[in-house]
Amino acid sequence: KNQVEQSPQSLIILEGKNCTLQCNYTVSPFSNLRWYKQDTGRGPVSLTIMTFSENTKSNGRYTATLDADTKQSSLHITASQLSDSASYICVVRGNNRLAFGKGNQVVVIP
Amino acid sequence: DGGITQSPKYLFRKEGQNVTLSCEQNLNHDAMYWYRQDPGQGLRLIYYSQIVNDFQKGDIAEGYSVSREKKESFPLTVTSAQKNPTAFYLCASSSGLAGGLNLYNEQFFGPGTRLTVL
């Protein structure tokens, strides 16, 4: 069973709208959690890192949250733009390993 | 793509042929990694290297080989023993081992190579 589950698998949103992506994990012990953005045919690029003591962190229009008690994280995209169309990958570090989610595929349409 | 280059971007090979994918970084990073990405799946670790002349198998090393003769370079060979080699291959590097003691070691990824075996 994958230690990192992301939902929804894919979604389509209108330009200008907000959306929220979910990441649930079972990795233990937990060290940190990163959200990456991967454009089609490119390598992933880090958006933000969350550690155990952090609840919320923003990077421009991207806001990540972490609830270490329930082992859940979310990535909120505000006022989406066409350039936000990408796969968003949740990566959890724990026990000296990295566990990768399968990604949330986001398509922003005009 | 943060100082990591992969070449070529697209690669086509006939079944049964070995093929080598290039990965170079100018970030002075000690650790380098190779991942495989298939549609609908998360990244899977093939091999990683913490230091020159040393490398370790990842989760799916069978049918692959690597070398680390220089700090900047970490080529991956996909051998004919790899049963299903068609995939998107990503190389990454970090200033230390990503699962190691530095909790903030970020992996920087290259642009990827899409390998298609015909």
CSV table of C-alpha atoms in Angstrom, one decimal:
chain,number,residue,atom,x,y,z
A,1,LYS,CA,0.0,0.0,0.0
A,2,ASN,CA,1.3,3.4,-1.0
A,3,GLN,CA,2.3,5.4,2.1
A,4,VAL,CA,1.2,8.7,0.4
A,5,GLU,CA,-2.3,9.0,-1.1
A,6,GLN,CA,-3.3,12.1,-3.0
A,7,SER,CA,-6.8,13.2,-4.0
A,8,PRO,CA,-8.4,14.0,-6.3
A,9,GLN,CA,-6.4,12.2,-8.9
A,10,SER,CA,-7.3,14.9,-11.4
A,11,LEU,CA,-9.5,18.0,-11.6
A,12,ILE,CA,-10.4,20.7,-14.1
A,13,ILE,CA,-11.0,24.2,-12.9
A,14,LEU,CA,-11.9,27.5,-14.5
A,15,GLU,CA,-9.2,30.2,-14.6
A,16,GLY,CA,-9.5,32.5,-11.6
A,17,LYS,CA,-11.1,29.9,-9.4
A,18,ASN,CA,-9.5,28.3,-6.3
A,19,CYS,CA,-8.9,24.7,-5.6
A,20,THR,CA,-7.5,22.4,-2.9
A,21,LEU,CA,-5.5,19.3,-3.2
A,22,GLN,CA,-5.2,16.7,-0.5
A,23,CYS,CA,-2.3,14.5,0.7
A,24,ASN,CA,-2.8,11.8,3.3
A,25,TYR,CA,0.2,9.8,4.5
A,26,THR,CA,1.1,7.0,6.8
A,27,VAL,CA,4.9,7.6,6.9
A,28,SER,CA,6.2,7.2,10.4
A,29,PRO,CA,8.2,8.7,12.0
A,30,PHE,CA,7.5,11.9,10.1
A,31,SER,CA,10.3,14.4,9.3
A,32,ASN,CA,8.8,16.8,6.7
A,33,LEU,CA,6.5,17.0,3.7
A,34,ARG,CA,7.2,18.8,0.4
A,35,TRP,CA,4.8,19.8,-2.4
A,36,TYR,CA,6.3,19.8,-5.9
A,37,LYS,CA,4.9,21.2,-9.1
A,38,GLN,CA,5.6,19.2,-12.3
A,39,ASP,CA,4.8,20.7,-15.6
A,40,THR,CA,4.2,18.2,-18.4
A,41,GLY,CA,7.4,16.7,-19.7
A,42,ARG,CA,9.5,18.5,-17.1
A,43,GLY,CA,11.1,17.7,-13.8
A,44,PRO,CA,9.4,18.5,-10.5
A,45,VAL,CA,10.1,21.9,-8.8
A,46,SER,CA,9.6,22.4,-5.0
A,47,LEU,CA,6.8,24.7,-4.0
A,48,THR,CA,7.1,24.4,-0.2
A,49,ILE,CA,8.3,22.3,2.7
A,50,MET,CA,6.3,21.6,5.8
A,51,THR,CA,7.9,20.4,9.1
A,52,PHE,CA,6.2,18.9,12.1
A,53,SER,CA,5.8,22.3,13.9
A,54,GLU,CA,4.4,24.2,10.9
A,55,ASN,CA,0.6,24.4,10.2
A,56,THR,CA,0.5,26.8,7.3
A,57,LYS,CA,3.0,28.1,4.7
A,58,SER,CA,2.5,30.2,1.7
A,59,ASN,CA,4.4,30.7,-1.6
A,60,GLY,CA,2.6,33.3,-3.7
A,61,ARG,CA,-0.8,31.9,-4.6
A,62,TYR,CA,0.1,28.5,-3.2
A,63,THR,CA,-0.7,27.8,0.5
A,64,ALA,CA,0.1,24.5,2.1
A,65,THR,CA,-1.3,23.2,5.4
A,66,LEU,CA,-0.2,20.3,7.6
A,67,ASP,CA,-2.0,18.5,10.3
A,68,ALA,CA,0.6,16.1,11.8
A,69,ASP,CA,-1.9,14.6,14.2
A,70,THR,CA,-4.2,13.4,11.4
A,71,LYS,CA,-1.3,13.0,8.9
A,72,GLN,CA,-2.9,15.2,6.3
A,73,SER,CA,-1.7,18.0,4.2
A,74,SER,CA,-3.4,20.2,1.7
A,75,LEU,CA,-2.2,22.6,-1.1
A,76,HIS,CA,-4.6,25.4,-1.9
A,77,ILE,CA,-4.2,27.3,-5.2
A,78,THR,CA,-5.8,30.8,-5.1
A,79,ALA,CA,-7.0,32.6,-8.2
A,80,SER,CA,-5.8,29.9,-10.6
A,81,GLN,CA,-3.9,30.8,-13.8
A,82,LEU,CA,-3.4,28.8,-16.9
A,83,SER,CA,0.2,28.2,-15.9
A,84,ASP,CA,-1.0,26.3,-12.8
A,85,SER,CA,-1.9,23.4,-15.1
A,86,ALA,CA,0.5,20.7,-13.9
A,87,SER,CA,0.8,17.7,-11.6
A,88,TYR,CA,1.3,18.4,-8.0
A,89,ILE,CA,3.3,15.8,-6.1
A,90,CYS,CA,3.3,15.3,-2.3
A,91,VAL,CA,6.6,13.9,-1.0
A,92,VAL,CA,6.9,12.8,2.6
A,93,ARG,CA,10.2,12.1,4.4
A,94,GLY,CA,10.4,9.8,7.3
A,95,ASN,CA,12.5,6.9,8.6
A,96,ASN,CA,15.4,8.1,6.3
A,97,ARG,CA,13.3,7.5,3.2
A,98,LEU,CA,11.2,9.5,0.8
A,99,ALA,CA,7.7,8.4,-0.1
A,100,PHE,CA,6.1,9.9,-3.3
A,101,GLY,CA,2.5,10.4,-4.0
A,102,LYS,CA,1.1,9.7,-7.4
A,103,GLY,CA,0.2,13.4,-7.9
A,104,ASN,CA,-2.8,15.6,-8.4
A,105,GLN,CA,-3.3,16.4,-12.1
A,106,VAL,CA,-4.7,20.0,-12.4
A,107,VAL,CA,-6.0,21.4,-15.6
A,108,VAL,CA,-6.9,25.1,-15.7
A,109,ILE,CA,-9.2,26.2,-18.5
A,110,PRO,CA,-10.0,29.7,-19.7
B,1,ASP,CA,15.8,23.0,-13.9
B,2,GLY,CA,18.3,24.3,-11.4
B,3,GLY,CA,21.7,23.4,-12.9
B,4,ILE,CA,20.9,19.8,-13.7
B,5,THR,CA,20.9,18.7,-17.3
B,6,GLN,CA,19.7,15.4,-18.8
B,7,SER,CA,20.2,14.3,-22.3
B,8,PRO,CA,18.8,13.5,-24.6
B,9,LYS,CA,15.2,14.7,-24.0
B,10,TYR,CA,13.7,11.9,-26.1
B,11,LEU,CA,15.4,8.5,-26.8
B,12,PHE,CA,14.2,5.6,-29.0
B,13,ARG,CA,15.8,2.2,-28.9
B,14,LYS,CA,15.1,-1.2,-30.2
B,15,GLU,CA,14.2,-4.0,-27.8
B,16,GLY,CA,17.3,-5.8,-26.6
B,17,GLN,CA,19.7,-2.8,-26.8
B,18,ASN,CA,21.4,-1.2,-23.9
B,19,VAL,CA,21.0,2.6,-23.7
B,20,THR,CA,22.7,5.1,-21.4
B,21,LEU,CA,21.0,8.3,-20.1
B,22,SER,CA,23.2,11.2,-19.2
B,23,CYS,CA,22.8,13.4,-16.1
B,24,GLU,CA,25.1,16.3,-15.2
B,25,GLN,CA,24.9,18.8,-12.4
B,26,ASN,CA,26.9,21.9,-11.6
B,27,LEU,CA,25.4,22.5,-8.2
B,28,ASN,CA,28.3,20.9,-6.3
B,29,HIS,CA,25.9,18.5,-4.8
B,30,ASP,CA,27.2,15.3,-3.2
B,31,ALA,CA,24.1,13.1,-3.7
B,32,MET,CA,22.5,12.1,-7.0
B,33,TYR,CA,19.5,10.0,-7.8
B,34,TRP,CA,17.7,8.3,-10.6
B,35,TYR,CA,13.9,7.9,-10.6
B,36,ARG,CA,11.5,6.3,-13.0
B,37,GLN,CA,8.1,7.8,-13.6
B,38,ASP,CA,5.2,5.9,-15.2
B,39,PRO,CA,1.7,7.3,-15.9
B,40,GLY,CA,-0.5,7.2,-12.8
B,41,GLN,CA,2.4,6.2,-10.5
B,42,GLY,CA,4.6,8.0,-8.1
B,43,LEU,CA,8.3,8.4,-8.7
B,44,ARG,CA,10.2,5.2,-8.0
B,45,LEU,CA,13.9,5.2,-7.0
B,46,ILE,CA,16.3,3.2,-9.2
B,47,TYR,CA,19.7,4.1,-7.8
B,48,TYR,CA,21.3,6.8,-5.7
B,49,SER,CA,24.8,7.9,-4.9
B,50,GLN,CA,26.0,9.8,-1.9
B,51,ILE,CA,29.6,10.2,-3.0
B,52,VAL,CA,31.9,9.6,-5.9
B,53,ASN,CA,32.6,5.9,-6.6
B,54,ASP,CA,29.8,4.8,-4.4
B,55,PHE,CA,26.2,4.1,-5.2
B,56,GLN,CA,23.3,2.1,-3.8
B,57,LYS,CA,20.3,0.2,-5.2
B,58,GLY,CA,16.9,1.8,-4.8
B,59,ASP,CA,13.6,0.1,-5.0
B,60,ILE,CA,13.6,-1.0,-8.6
B,61,ALA,CA,17.3,-1.5,-9.6
B,62,GLU,CA,16.9,-4.7,-11.6
B,63,GLY,CA,17.8,-4.2,-15.2
B,64,TYR,CA,19.7,-0.9,-14.6
B,65,SER,CA,23.3,0.0,-13.8
B,66,VAL,CA,25.0,3.3,-12.9
B,67,SER,CA,28.4,4.7,-12.3
B,68,ARG,CA,29.7,7.7,-10.4
B,69,GLU,CA,33.2,8.5,-11.5
B,70,LYS,CA,32.8,12.2,-11.2
B,71,LYS,CA,30.9,14.3,-8.7
B,72,GLU,CA,29.1,16.1,-11.5
B,73,SER,CA,28.0,13.1,-13.5
B,74,PHE,CA,25.7,10.1,-12.7
B,75,PRO,CA,24.8,8.2,-16.0
B,76,LEU,CA,22.2,5.5,-16.0
B,77,THR,CA,22.3,2.5,-18.3
B,78,VAL,CA,19.1,0.7,-19.1
B,79,THR,CA,20.1,-2.8,-20.0
B,80,SER,CA,18.3,-5.4,-22.1
B,81,ALA,CA,17.4,-7.2,-18.8
B,82,GLN,CA,14.9,-4.4,-17.9
B,83,LYS,CA,11.6,-6.0,-18.8
B,84,ASN,CA,9.6,-2.8,-19.4
B,85,PRO,CA,12.0,0.1,-20.0
B,86,THR,CA,9.7,2.6,-21.7
B,87,ALA,CA,9.2,5.4,-19.2
B,88,PHE,CA,10.1,8.9,-18.2
B,89,TYR,CA,13.4,9.0,-16.3
B,90,LEU,CA,14.3,11.8,-13.9
B,91,CYS,CA,17.7,12.5,-12.4
B,92,ALA,CA,18.0,14.6,-9.2
B,93,SER,CA,20.6,15.9,-6.9
B,94,SER,CA,20.8,17.2,-3.3
B,95,SER,CA,23.5,18.7,-1.1
B,96,GLY,CA,23.2,15.6,1.1
B,97,LEU,CA,21.4,12.4,1.1
B,98,ALA,CA,17.7,13.3,0.9
B,99,GLY,CA,16.8,10.9,3.6
B,100,GLY,CA,19.8,11.8,5.8
B,101,LEU,CA,20.3,14.0,8.8
B,102,ASN,CA,19.8,17.4,7.1
B,103,LEU,CA,16.0,17.6,7.2
B,104,TYR,CA,15.9,20.4,4.6
B,105,ASN,CA,17.8,18.7,1.9
B,106,GLU,CA,15.8,19.5,-1.2
B,107,GLN,CA,16.1,17.4,-4.3
B,108,PHE,CA,16.6,19.4,-7.5
B,109,PHE,CA,15.3,17.6,-10.6
B,110,GLY,CA,16.5,17.6,-14.1
B,111,PRO,CA,14.2,18.0,-17.1
B,112,GLY,CA,13.9,14.3,-17.7
B,113,THR,CA,14.5,11.8,-20.5
B,114,ARG,CA,11.6,10.0,-22.2
B,115,LEU,CA,12.8,6.6,-23.3
B,116,THR,CA,10.7,4.6,-25.7
B,117,VAL,CA,11.7,1.0,-26.6
B,118,LEU,CA,10.3,-0.2,-29.8
